């Protein structure tokens, strides 16, 4: 039961929160958790299917709703919003990726109707969705099931009252025993084919409807009281021109539900075999953590055409755009647990390198500048303005697209992180270094030389988005420096190693002179002043009004109106910024500096961004602030289950989920790597007896049991790994178990 | 059968055209003609209920759909879009304002289902809509009727894929035997209450549903084969805070369908008693004319909170805005046939005089400047920009709001026309003159003195909207002159008459000096040059490229691309402009001038505006171009029945309907008035033997039979009227019949 999440309350107003929490997906198709028996605006999300939209450039498309059904018993709707609910239970089984529903309704007629269902978004078959359900009534009567493909779906826009229909129907046809719809996005780029078949047994009358809302199967059955009637709705949804939805539907229907379910369960068994994390002594933490990982895993795309988005396949939040959330917050989990997925995400950046080059050029820079928000085509997708009123007279101006330049260094950083951890030389030599060279080139054109200061970077937004148009963001300048030095490193490596490395170098024509310039800039990049060991977030930050908040509070609503309405005039920051720098570039800072900066900034951070707590938590764990680290860990683990940010309905907070894993991995388990070995420094919260987890390091699959005074490591697969724990290094070989003990604790 | 319009083809793609053609309304509520059994985006229009919208300022709200039902026989939808259609017939009976539907469907199961319905939007009870229907199946089975109030309605915006939901649900409740919904427009201004009850007899199981789509009654009946089951859906829709939909519903249900229908039919009998026009010898013309009048009558608001809109209560075309269409094209019909409606329309202008004053001030002028497009609050509602693409990057710029200033004179003109024809001194002295003074004041501030030219009006758009930013539009300058002289006339009258006239004058503080200035400006307003008796439409028009078209063609699609894409560079005009001036101010031009100008401009007019043909037709009739006049008359009469402009789905062309009546009245019957008598100069098309019509002149109800050689007049009610026909004037007294004969024809 540990991995089952049950919800027993029906409230139509909260359905959209459960819609996110109970989403099922396979990286390609996402089906939100809204009850199939009720109408909803949410259709289906398909990773990578976008269309033009006002203000947001391109947004992920709300594709036709395929999971919905309508049931009528003796003409009355089998619907909890309408009938008296005697029992209502929905259960998400994350081990098997199943969503089960169990209802008992009392109809107005007095009859009772039992409804049970289970749905899957097939793990191995990216186009397959299945809803199996059964109905039993307490009286004889007529049961009607309508099983539609609802094509009149629309995305809510900048106001929920404004809707954008992104698909046009090209075909609706009722075939012999299935229905078939074809729709196309308005921009013409994506054709979505859907075939669906509602299978049942016994004396069933079959019909269909076809109208402006879509097409649907209709089954009518004379049912006997207290007898259970079973149905399976098979659905295939294709999204490329060369796939045939009807053909695939016929194939899977032939295979049948039981075999398909087994495939699906086997798939998830494989996933959890490596991904599951056990926390002895804290079931609540374990549940929340694995719940978050489940949603993170579900959201990782099946290929490199699109990357992991900010809110997953769970909703329309941030329009399905890709942010640094992916490269910095989510990627480490995938890199360590499903490295192929991490590779896809980085490959997506590489695939869009030409667009990043265009972007740089358009903005007057050289090299490649990645867009702050990226959709299916890799162009800048950040809205410049979003209207605040219906008339569109009042706007909020958004500068992140123009100024939040650190994304470009973040992408380069992620390339290096991935390579160091996985050793994927093929990727790095062919793709990664090209990105690193081109992003360094961007920075070299982005900096300006200022007498007495060195190279400055003006008019940016750092991770802390409260302060716009700032000069010399600590985070940005240091990440730019890192990016330049990284490029220099690979310039040298390419010259030495030759092969693919050199080919990449030659492809982008980096000269010795250019590389030397990178070094010169990196060495002379201006770093904002430091007062009493605290780095200034950007030029002039320390001169702003000081205002402090409780580190355990969350968001802006706790602030007095005066402060809230003029945040930019204060030292309040939205999220980890200097601290994020110190986390990402930790080898450059000593503990004393990290602690000093943490102590300063934690009192000035609102955590209004869901990206804030993970970074602070990891650092808190490192510097011994266990309570705070644990508090943040638990908030991150329950961010969506408890709707802490009030916007869970828009999708799952995937950066937080990735960050949560990092708190455990880097923070509590203290796992680090320099690329050649793994170092483990356990600092588990008190109540945690142990953490058991697995990950891959340079092809070797490690299984670890970590306690504060004892660490056991087993290499399950792959080659030898050098492990350092409690000051001791040991070479761990496949299929042998190595244990480390903390000296002090042994002496006790 | 003459007044019944039957349609026997079902095509889901054409439903939106029939939706307009088959609209029923009572001036307050409009219910489009889409079949009740099928889903549609169209809900209900309520005259005067608007809400803020992007680009369009405020737009008429698509209020909840109330007419729709769903029927299922043995679980299969009774729906022509889904089933095999054996019979399909829809009939609009304009005499009784009924829409009847008769269907025979063959279901997939093989059963046949008969469906018959009749709907009314009650003529006397502004909040009442009723759908009566019956169903008969060829087999025993279960019949389910779902009768919803569908609250999830939205307006299509500048693209049909963009939808705006203007109402938020405040309450959905299922009462003992009715359902009740309350919604509010997003701006909070209008609360719409809806109560609905589905009544039937026999052994019916009653239930309901309530969800995100709305609330609905559900009836389930075990039906016997070949037996007919009857239902009545009573609906009350209220739109002000102090009305109680449920209470009114209970009242009307108590009254019952038959009595309500009788009231409704009696109401329309009263209407047609005066409004009907008979054309002996041309049934087609008579049908089309009365059909147009039916839709015009249906659209006239019940009070003066809103005026007649461009496309009526039939659709969302022009966002439900009020244009000069009302004052110039539609008003004359109402003035002559339903003067109280005309008064309401003019009172609407008066009610918004303060907003017109604000508008003038904001634009740097004095007095009152009426907005080119006006909604419920009287502020300028013309969009300034409308996006051409989904991204909103490419816009069409619309200058009519900024430049089409003639509307302000048009309103003053309409006041005078109404007063002259009705003699409504109470209206004119209290309201009309205030508008006339303030609009004159606008023109006095709008003109500029230019040496050698006199007073010029620069940067305007005339009725011909192909040419923007023009100087000295013939139409505009002459209408401004008219407006100024009109004000002067009433200034003198107020001084002489005192009473309300003087109070109005004093309210707006017009001084002798100001009035003298009006005269001075009027006498010196610059009129564009004249070449060979042809007035130049605006300064420089004659210098543009000449391009001619066939007068009997319509629209721009017939033009070569080069011309079509640069219309402003040519002498092509969109609609009657100089000719419209000569029609409105006909006493200022002799026939020779009118003919010369007609001959010139008719070859250069595309008639891309539906306002064009009426004006040309009237003039054509006057100058003896009978064929052309008749051709335009018939096109106007069938503009929507034949969807001549391809946009009938957006609503009825009411200006054309009003213009059609004017072709008959002023053009073919040649009826004119100087305010004291009526002059009739028949010039009926050859095939017309006679026209019989009624109208009110200064309180007297006249009944006329007009032939080309004989005119019979009867005053049915009111006082004596002086009538001049064929050069003879006779005083017609109530209840006596006076006949006039044409000398020549008598001599034949």
mmCIF file of C-alpha atoms in Angstrom, chain B residues 443-719:
data_model
loop_
_atom_site.group_PDB
_atom_site.id
_atom_site.type_symbol
_atom_site.label_atom_id
_atom_site.label_comp_id
_atom_site.label_asym_id
_atom_site.label_seq_id
_atom_site.Cartn_x
_atom_site.Cartn_y
_atom_site.Cartn_z
ATOM 1 C CA UNK B 443 -18.678 69.916 -36.449
ATOM 2 C CA UNK B 444 -17.941 73.531 -35.637
ATOM 3 C CA UNK B 445 -14.867 72.348 -33.722
ATOM 4 C CA UNK B 446 -14.032 69.703 -36.292
ATOM 5 C CA UNK B 447 -13.698 71.970 -39.322
ATOM 6 C CA UNK B 448 -10.604 74.007 -40.073
ATOM 7 C CA UNK B 449 -10.502 77.217 -42.018
ATOM 8 C CA UNK B 450 -8.258 77.155 -45.055
ATOM 9 C CA UNK B 451 -7.592 80.231 -47.074
ATOM 10 C CA UNK B 452 -9.051 79.990 -50.523
ATOM 11 C CA UNK B 453 -11.109 76.934 -49.683
ATOM 12 C CA UNK B 454 -13.193 77.799 -46.682
ATOM 13 C CA UNK B 455 -13.929 75.277 -43.967
ATOM 14 C CA UNK B 456 -12.358 71.940 -44.651
ATOM 15 C CA UNK B 457 -12.684 68.597 -42.884
ATOM 16 C CA UNK B 458 -9.505 66.646 -43.186
ATOM 17 C CA UNK B 459 -8.507 63.098 -42.475
ATOM 18 C CA UNK B 460 -11.789 61.276 -42.549
ATOM 19 C CA UNK B 461 -13.301 58.137 -43.953
ATOM 20 C CA UNK B 462 -16.577 58.521 -45.825
ATOM 21 C CA UNK B 463 -19.103 55.738 -46.379
ATOM 22 C CA UNK B 464 -16.685 54.364 -48.998
ATOM 23 C CA UNK B 465 -14.181 52.763 -46.648
ATOM 24 C CA UNK B 466 -11.649 51.892 -49.326
ATOM 25 C CA UNK B 467 -10.183 55.345 -48.977
ATOM 26 C CA UNK B 468 -8.862 56.300 -45.574
ATOM 27 C CA UNK B 469 -7.394 59.566 -44.289
ATOM 28 C CA UNK B 470 -9.118 61.538 -47.036
ATOM 29 C CA UNK B 471 -9.751 65.266 -46.991
ATOM 30 C CA UNK B 472 -13.140 66.826 -47.675
ATOM 31 C CA UNK B 473 -15.290 63.813 -48.170
ATOM 32 C CA UNK B 474 -18.308 64.932 -50.177
ATOM 33 C CA UNK B 475 -20.644 62.944 -47.949
ATOM 34 C CA UNK B 476 -19.069 64.081 -44.711
ATOM 35 C CA UNK B 477 -18.789 67.737 -45.567
ATOM 36 C CA UNK B 478 -22.358 67.969 -46.830
ATOM 37 C CA UNK B 479 -23.752 66.076 -43.868
ATOM 38 C CA UNK B 480 -21.772 68.330 -41.513
ATOM 39 C CA UNK B 481 -23.200 71.346 -43.288
ATOM 40 C CA UNK B 482 -26.668 69.854 -42.980
ATOM 41 C CA UNK B 483 -26.098 69.219 -39.273
ATOM 42 C CA UNK B 484 -25.000 72.812 -38.663
ATOM 43 C CA UNK B 485 -27.953 74.304 -40.517
ATOM 44 C CA UNK B 486 -30.306 71.949 -38.719
ATOM 45 C CA UNK B 487 -28.986 73.154 -35.397
ATOM 46 C CA UNK B 488 -29.415 76.721 -36.502
ATOM 47 C CA UNK B 489 -33.005 76.010 -37.473
ATOM 48 C CA UNK B 490 -33.755 74.565 -34.046
ATOM 49 C CA UNK B 491 -31.864 77.338 -32.309
ATOM 50 C CA UNK B 492 -34.289 79.756 -33.920
ATOM 51 C CA UNK B 493 -37.242 77.513 -33.210
ATOM 52 C CA UNK B 494 -36.291 77.207 -29.547
ATOM 53 C CA UNK B 495 -35.988 80.942 -29.246
ATOM 54 C CA UNK B 496 -39.404 81.340 -30.854
ATOM 55 C CA UNK B 497 -41.300 78.468 -29.278
ATOM 56 C CA UNK B 498 -39.884 78.479 -25.755
ATOM 57 C CA UNK B 499 -41.089 75.564 -23.586
ATOM 58 C CA UNK B 500 -39.137 72.315 -23.756
ATOM 59 C CA UNK B 501 -37.406 73.569 -26.881
ATOM 60 C CA UNK B 502 -35.912 76.471 -25.007
ATOM 61 C CA UNK B 503 -35.084 74.375 -21.965
ATOM 62 C CA UNK B 504 -33.067 72.076 -24.175
ATOM 63 C CA UNK B 505 -31.284 75.017 -25.710
ATOM 64 C CA UNK B 506 -30.475 76.449 -22.314
ATOM 65 C CA UNK B 507 -29.298 73.076 -21.065
ATOM 66 C CA UNK B 508 -26.510 73.143 -23.606
ATOM 67 C CA UNK B 509 -25.919 76.910 -23.424
ATOM 68 C CA UNK B 510 -26.020 77.785 -27.092
ATOM 69 C CA UNK B 511 -25.533 81.506 -27.611
ATOM 70 C CA UNK B 512 -26.589 83.666 -30.509
ATOM 71 C CA UNK B 513 -22.955 84.064 -31.344
ATOM 72 C CA UNK B 514 -22.380 80.339 -31.494
ATOM 73 C CA UNK B 515 -25.435 79.828 -33.694
ATOM 74 C CA UNK B 516 -24.213 82.523 -36.044
ATOM 75 C CA UNK B 517 -20.876 80.840 -36.264
ATOM 76 C CA UNK B 518 -22.650 77.613 -37.273
ATOM 77 C CA UNK B 519 -24.259 79.461 -40.131
ATOM 78 C CA UNK B 520 -21.004 81.012 -41.150
ATOM 79 C CA UNK B 521 -19.267 77.639 -41.194
ATOM 80 C CA UNK B 522 -22.144 75.913 -42.985
ATOM 81 C CA UNK B 523 -22.163 78.539 -45.698
ATOM 82 C CA UNK B 524 -18.450 78.264 -46.185
ATOM 83 C CA UNK B 525 -17.882 74.536 -45.929
ATOM 84 C CA UNK B 526 -15.676 73.457 -48.767
ATOM 85 C CA UNK B 527 -17.205 71.089 -51.285
ATOM 86 C CA UNK B 528 -14.835 69.050 -53.468
ATOM 87 C CA UNK B 529 -14.588 69.902 -57.135
ATOM 88 C CA UNK B 530 -17.081 68.855 -59.749
ATOM 89 C CA UNK B 531 -16.055 67.729 -63.236
ATOM 90 C CA UNK B 532 -18.702 67.529 -65.912
ATOM 91 C CA UNK B 533 -21.340 67.624 -63.225
ATOM 92 C CA UNK B 534 -19.800 64.721 -61.275
ATOM 93 C CA UNK B 535 -18.882 65.501 -57.692
ATOM 94 C CA UNK B 536 -15.492 64.306 -56.579
ATOM 95 C CA UNK B 537 -15.894 61.887 -53.650
ATOM 96 C CA UNK B 538 -13.008 63.560 -51.825
ATOM 97 C CA UNK B 539 -10.037 65.738 -52.628
ATOM 98 C CA UNK B 540 -7.924 63.955 -55.202
ATOM 99 C CA UNK B 541 -10.284 61.087 -55.933
ATOM 100 C CA UNK B 542 -10.415 61.878 -59.640
ATOM 101 C CA UNK B 543 -6.647 61.612 -59.828
ATOM 102 C CA UNK B 544 -6.708 57.970 -58.831
ATOM 103 C CA UNK B 545 -6.488 55.129 -61.305
ATOM 104 C CA UNK B 546 -9.787 54.561 -63.035
ATOM 105 C CA UNK B 547 -11.149 51.055 -62.929
ATOM 106 C CA UNK B 548 -14.677 49.998 -63.775
ATOM 107 C CA UNK B 549 -16.859 47.096 -62.827
ATOM 108 C CA UNK B 550 -20.124 45.569 -63.926
ATOM 109 C CA UNK B 551 -22.900 47.194 -61.870
ATOM 110 C CA UNK B 552 -24.628 43.842 -61.500
ATOM 111 C CA UNK B 553 -21.620 42.132 -59.973
ATOM 112 C CA UNK B 554 -21.009 41.967 -56.283
ATOM 113 C CA UNK B 555 -17.963 42.198 -54.061
ATOM 114 C CA UNK B 556 -14.231 42.197 -54.563
ATOM 115 C CA UNK B 557 -13.576 38.643 -55.609
ATOM 116 C CA UNK B 558 -14.248 39.507 -59.224
ATOM 117 C CA UNK B 559 -11.351 41.955 -59.278
ATOM 118 C CA UNK B 560 -7.885 41.087 -60.505
ATOM 119 C CA UNK B 561 -5.482 40.565 -57.658
ATOM 120 C CA UNK B 562 -3.473 43.665 -58.493
ATOM 121 C CA UNK B 563 -6.550 45.837 -58.113
ATOM 122 C CA UNK B 564 -7.960 43.993 -55.131
ATOM 123 C CA UNK B 565 -4.784 44.386 -53.167
ATOM 124 C CA UNK B 566 -4.523 48.093 -53.730
ATOM 125 C CA UNK B 567 -8.081 49.343 -53.880
ATOM 126 C CA UNK B 568 -7.167 52.646 -52.317
ATOM 127 C CA UNK B 569 -5.112 53.524 -55.390
ATOM 128 C CA UNK B 570 -8.161 53.232 -57.630
ATOM 129 C CA UNK B 571 -11.444 55.048 -58.049
ATOM 130 C CA UNK B 572 -13.240 51.874 -57.041
ATOM 131 C CA UNK B 573 -15.496 52.479 -54.065
ATOM 132 C CA UNK B 574 -16.983 50.053 -51.615
ATOM 133 C CA UNK B 575 -20.467 51.447 -51.530
ATOM 134 C CA UNK B 576 -22.709 54.381 -52.347
ATOM 135 C CA UNK B 577 -21.023 57.539 -51.123
ATOM 136 C CA UNK B 578 -21.711 60.591 -53.319
ATOM 137 C CA UNK B 579 -24.918 58.788 -54.291
ATOM 138 C CA UNK B 580 -25.779 58.277 -50.629
ATOM 139 C CA UNK B 581 -25.379 62.013 -50.093
ATOM 140 C CA UNK B 582 -27.669 62.708 -52.988
ATOM 141 C CA UNK B 583 -30.219 60.293 -51.598
ATOM 142 C CA UNK B 584 -30.195 61.654 -48.062
ATOM 143 C CA UNK B 585 -30.074 65.285 -49.105
ATOM 144 C CA UNK B 586 -32.093 64.850 -52.266
ATOM 145 C CA UNK B 587 -33.762 68.249 -52.087
ATOM 146 C CA UNK B 588 -30.349 69.832 -52.773
ATOM 147 C CA UNK B 589 -29.741 68.126 -56.117
ATOM 148 C CA UNK B 590 -31.580 68.157 -59.389
ATOM 149 C CA UNK B 591 -32.319 65.004 -61.335
ATOM 150 C CA UNK B 592 -29.751 65.818 -63.957
ATOM 151 C CA UNK B 593 -27.007 65.981 -61.350
ATOM 152 C CA UNK B 594 -28.192 62.803 -59.667
ATOM 153 C CA UNK B 595 -28.224 60.932 -62.947
ATOM 154 C CA UNK B 596 -24.770 62.144 -63.936
ATOM 155 C CA UNK B 597 -23.284 61.136 -60.642
ATOM 156 C CA UNK B 598 -25.105 57.810 -60.645
ATOM 157 C CA UNK B 599 -23.833 56.981 -64.121
ATOM 158 C CA UNK B 600 -20.303 57.745 -63.040
ATOM 159 C CA UNK B 601 -20.195 56.035 -59.658
ATOM 160 C CA UNK B 602 -22.248 52.951 -60.447
ATOM 161 C CA UNK B 603 -19.434 51.768 -62.715
ATOM 162 C CA UNK B 604 -16.922 52.201 -59.932
ATOM 163 C CA UNK B 605 -18.761 50.612 -57.032
ATOM 164 C CA UNK B 606 -17.990 47.067 -55.917
ATOM 165 C CA UNK B 607 -20.964 46.824 -53.549
ATOM 166 C CA UNK B 608 -18.627 45.060 -51.148
ATOM 167 C CA UNK B 609 -20.725 46.599 -48.410
ATOM 168 C CA UNK B 610 -24.258 45.314 -48.044
ATOM 169 C CA UNK B 611 -25.309 48.955 -47.544
ATOM 170 C CA UNK B 612 -24.537 49.826 -51.132
ATOM 171 C CA UNK B 613 -27.300 48.322 -53.225
ATOM 172 C CA UNK B 614 -30.277 49.888 -51.410
ATOM 173 C CA UNK B 615 -29.062 53.414 -51.990
ATOM 174 C CA UNK B 616 -28.232 52.777 -55.627
ATOM 175 C CA UNK B 617 -31.549 51.004 -56.118
ATOM 176 C CA UNK B 618 -33.616 53.871 -54.756
ATOM 177 C CA UNK B 619 -31.754 56.323 -56.921
ATOM 178 C CA UNK B 620 -31.985 53.993 -59.918
ATOM 179 C CA UNK B 621 -35.746 53.847 -59.448
ATOM 180 C CA UNK B 622 -35.938 57.629 -59.282
ATOM 181 C CA UNK B 623 -33.937 58.169 -62.439
ATOM 182 C CA UNK B 624 -35.746 55.456 -64.351
ATOM 183 C CA UNK B 625 -33.206 52.632 -64.316
ATOM 184 C CA UNK B 626 -35.874 50.140 -63.512
ATOM 185 C CA UNK B 627 -33.954 46.976 -64.395
ATOM 186 C CA UNK B 628 -31.054 47.831 -62.162
ATOM 187 C CA UNK B 629 -33.326 48.952 -59.355
ATOM 188 C CA UNK B 630 -35.230 45.693 -59.545
ATOM 189 C CA UNK B 631 -32.068 43.636 -59.743
ATOM 190 C CA UNK B 632 -30.751 45.275 -56.567
ATOM 191 C CA UNK B 633 -34.109 44.990 -54.870
ATOM 192 C CA UNK B 634 -34.196 41.247 -55.427
ATOM 193 C CA UNK B 635 -30.588 40.822 -54.342
ATOM 194 C CA UNK B 636 -31.326 42.724 -51.152
ATOM 195 C CA UNK B 637 -34.473 40.691 -50.581
ATOM 196 C CA UNK B 638 -32.513 37.447 -50.846
ATOM 197 C CA UNK B 639 -29.213 38.588 -49.407
ATOM 198 C CA UNK B 640 -29.394 36.115 -46.539
ATOM 199 C CA UNK B 641 -31.708 33.506 -47.969
ATOM 200 C CA UNK B 642 -29.130 33.064 -50.709
ATOM 201 C CA UNK B 643 -26.136 33.980 -48.550
ATOM 202 C CA UNK B 644 -25.027 36.439 -51.223
ATOM 203 C CA UNK B 645 -22.238 37.945 -49.142
ATOM 204 C CA UNK B 646 -21.061 34.611 -47.776
ATOM 205 C CA UNK B 647 -21.351 35.741 -44.176
ATOM 206 C CA UNK B 648 -24.978 35.111 -43.355
ATOM 207 C CA UNK B 649 -23.790 32.831 -40.567
ATOM 208 C CA UNK B 650 -22.691 35.919 -38.625
ATOM 209 C CA UNK B 651 -26.199 37.357 -38.472
ATOM 210 C CA UNK B 652 -28.879 38.952 -40.565
ATOM 211 C CA UNK B 653 -28.063 41.955 -42.784
ATOM 212 C CA UNK B 654 -30.428 44.378 -41.119
ATOM 213 C CA UNK B 655 -29.244 47.534 -42.876
ATOM 214 C CA UNK B 656 -30.015 45.807 -46.141
ATOM 215 C CA UNK B 657 -33.436 44.776 -44.823
ATOM 216 C CA UNK B 658 -34.134 48.369 -43.843
ATOM 217 C CA UNK B 659 -32.714 49.527 -47.168
ATOM 218 C CA UNK B 660 -34.912 47.024 -48.990
ATOM 219 C CA UNK B 661 -37.975 48.597 -47.411
ATOM 220 C CA UNK B 662 -36.690 52.008 -48.490
ATOM 221 C CA UNK B 663 -36.282 50.811 -52.079
ATOM 222 C CA UNK B 664 -39.912 49.847 -52.019
ATOM 223 C CA UNK B 665 -41.129 52.852 -50.093
ATOM 224 C CA UNK B 666 -39.059 55.682 -51.507
ATOM 225 C CA UNK B 667 -37.851 54.046 -54.678
ATOM 226 C CA UNK B 668 -40.706 52.088 -56.223
ATOM 227 C CA UNK B 669 -43.662 53.687 -54.434
ATOM 228 C CA UNK B 670 -41.952 57.067 -54.502
ATOM 229 C CA UNK B 671 -43.321 58.077 -51.133
ATOM 230 C CA UNK B 672 -41.823 61.255 -49.723
ATOM 231 C CA UNK B 673 -42.745 63.752 -47.091
ATOM 232 C CA UNK B 674 -41.767 67.311 -46.305
ATOM 233 C CA UNK B 675 -43.189 66.835 -42.810
ATOM 234 C CA UNK B 676 -46.587 68.251 -43.561
ATOM 235 C CA UNK B 677 -47.885 66.103 -46.415
ATOM 236 C CA UNK B 678 -47.154 62.897 -48.255
ATOM 237 C CA UNK B 679 -46.214 62.818 -51.880
ATOM 238 C CA UNK B 680 -46.444 59.613 -53.859
ATOM 239 C CA UNK B 681 -44.840 59.065 -57.269
ATOM 240 C CA UNK B 682 -45.290 55.403 -58.192
ATOM 241 C CA UNK B 683 -42.649 53.779 -60.356
ATOM 242 C CA UNK B 684 -43.266 50.109 -59.724
ATOM 243 C CA UNK B 685 -41.313 47.485 -61.656
ATOM 244 C CA UNK B 686 -43.186 46.352 -64.739
ATOM 245 C CA UNK B 687 -44.292 42.976 -63.445
ATOM 246 C CA UNK B 688 -45.706 44.461 -60.251
ATOM 247 C CA UNK B 689 -49.404 45.061 -60.590
ATOM 248 C CA UNK B 690 -49.776 46.748 -57.269
ATOM 249 C CA UNK B 691 -48.214 47.258 -53.881
ATOM 250 C CA UNK B 692 -50.390 47.297 -50.784
ATOM 251 C CA UNK B 693 -48.821 48.646 -47.632
ATOM 252 C CA UNK B 694 -49.563 50.573 -44.479
ATOM 253 C CA UNK B 695 -47.632 53.146 -42.545
ATOM 254 C CA UNK B 696 -48.059 55.829 -39.948
ATOM 255 C CA UNK B 697 -47.602 59.475 -40.745
ATOM 256 C CA UNK B 698 -47.765 61.913 -37.855
ATOM 257 C CA UNK B 699 -50.060 59.613 -35.930
ATOM 258 C CA UNK B 700 -52.313 58.734 -38.853
ATOM 259 C CA UNK B 701 -52.378 55.149 -40.039
ATOM 260 C CA UNK B 702 -52.485 55.039 -43.810
ATOM 261 C CA UNK B 703 -53.397 52.076 -45.950
ATOM 262 C CA UNK B 704 -52.296 52.348 -49.553
ATOM 263 C CA UNK B 705 -52.763 50.470 -52.715
ATOM 264 C CA UNK B 706 -50.313 51.687 -55.252
ATOM 265 C CA UNK B 707 -50.251 51.000 -58.951
ATOM 266 C CA UNK B 708 -48.276 52.845 -61.518
ATOM 267 C CA UNK B 709 -51.410 54.550 -62.754
ATOM 268 C CA UNK B 710 -53.579 54.521 -59.692
ATOM 269 C CA UNK B 711 -53.136 55.112 -55.997
ATOM 270 C CA UNK B 712 -55.753 54.447 -53.350
ATOM 271 C CA UNK B 713 -55.274 55.834 -49.882
ATOM 272 C CA UNK B 714 -57.267 55.160 -46.774
ATOM 273 C CA UNK B 715 -56.638 56.730 -43.402
ATOM 274 C CA UNK B 716 -57.476 53.973 -40.940
ATOM 275 C CA UNK B 717 -56.748 55.858 -37.789
ATOM 276 C CA UNK B 718 -55.597 59.309 -36.682
ATOM 277 C CA UNK B 719 -56.213 62.684 -38.306
#
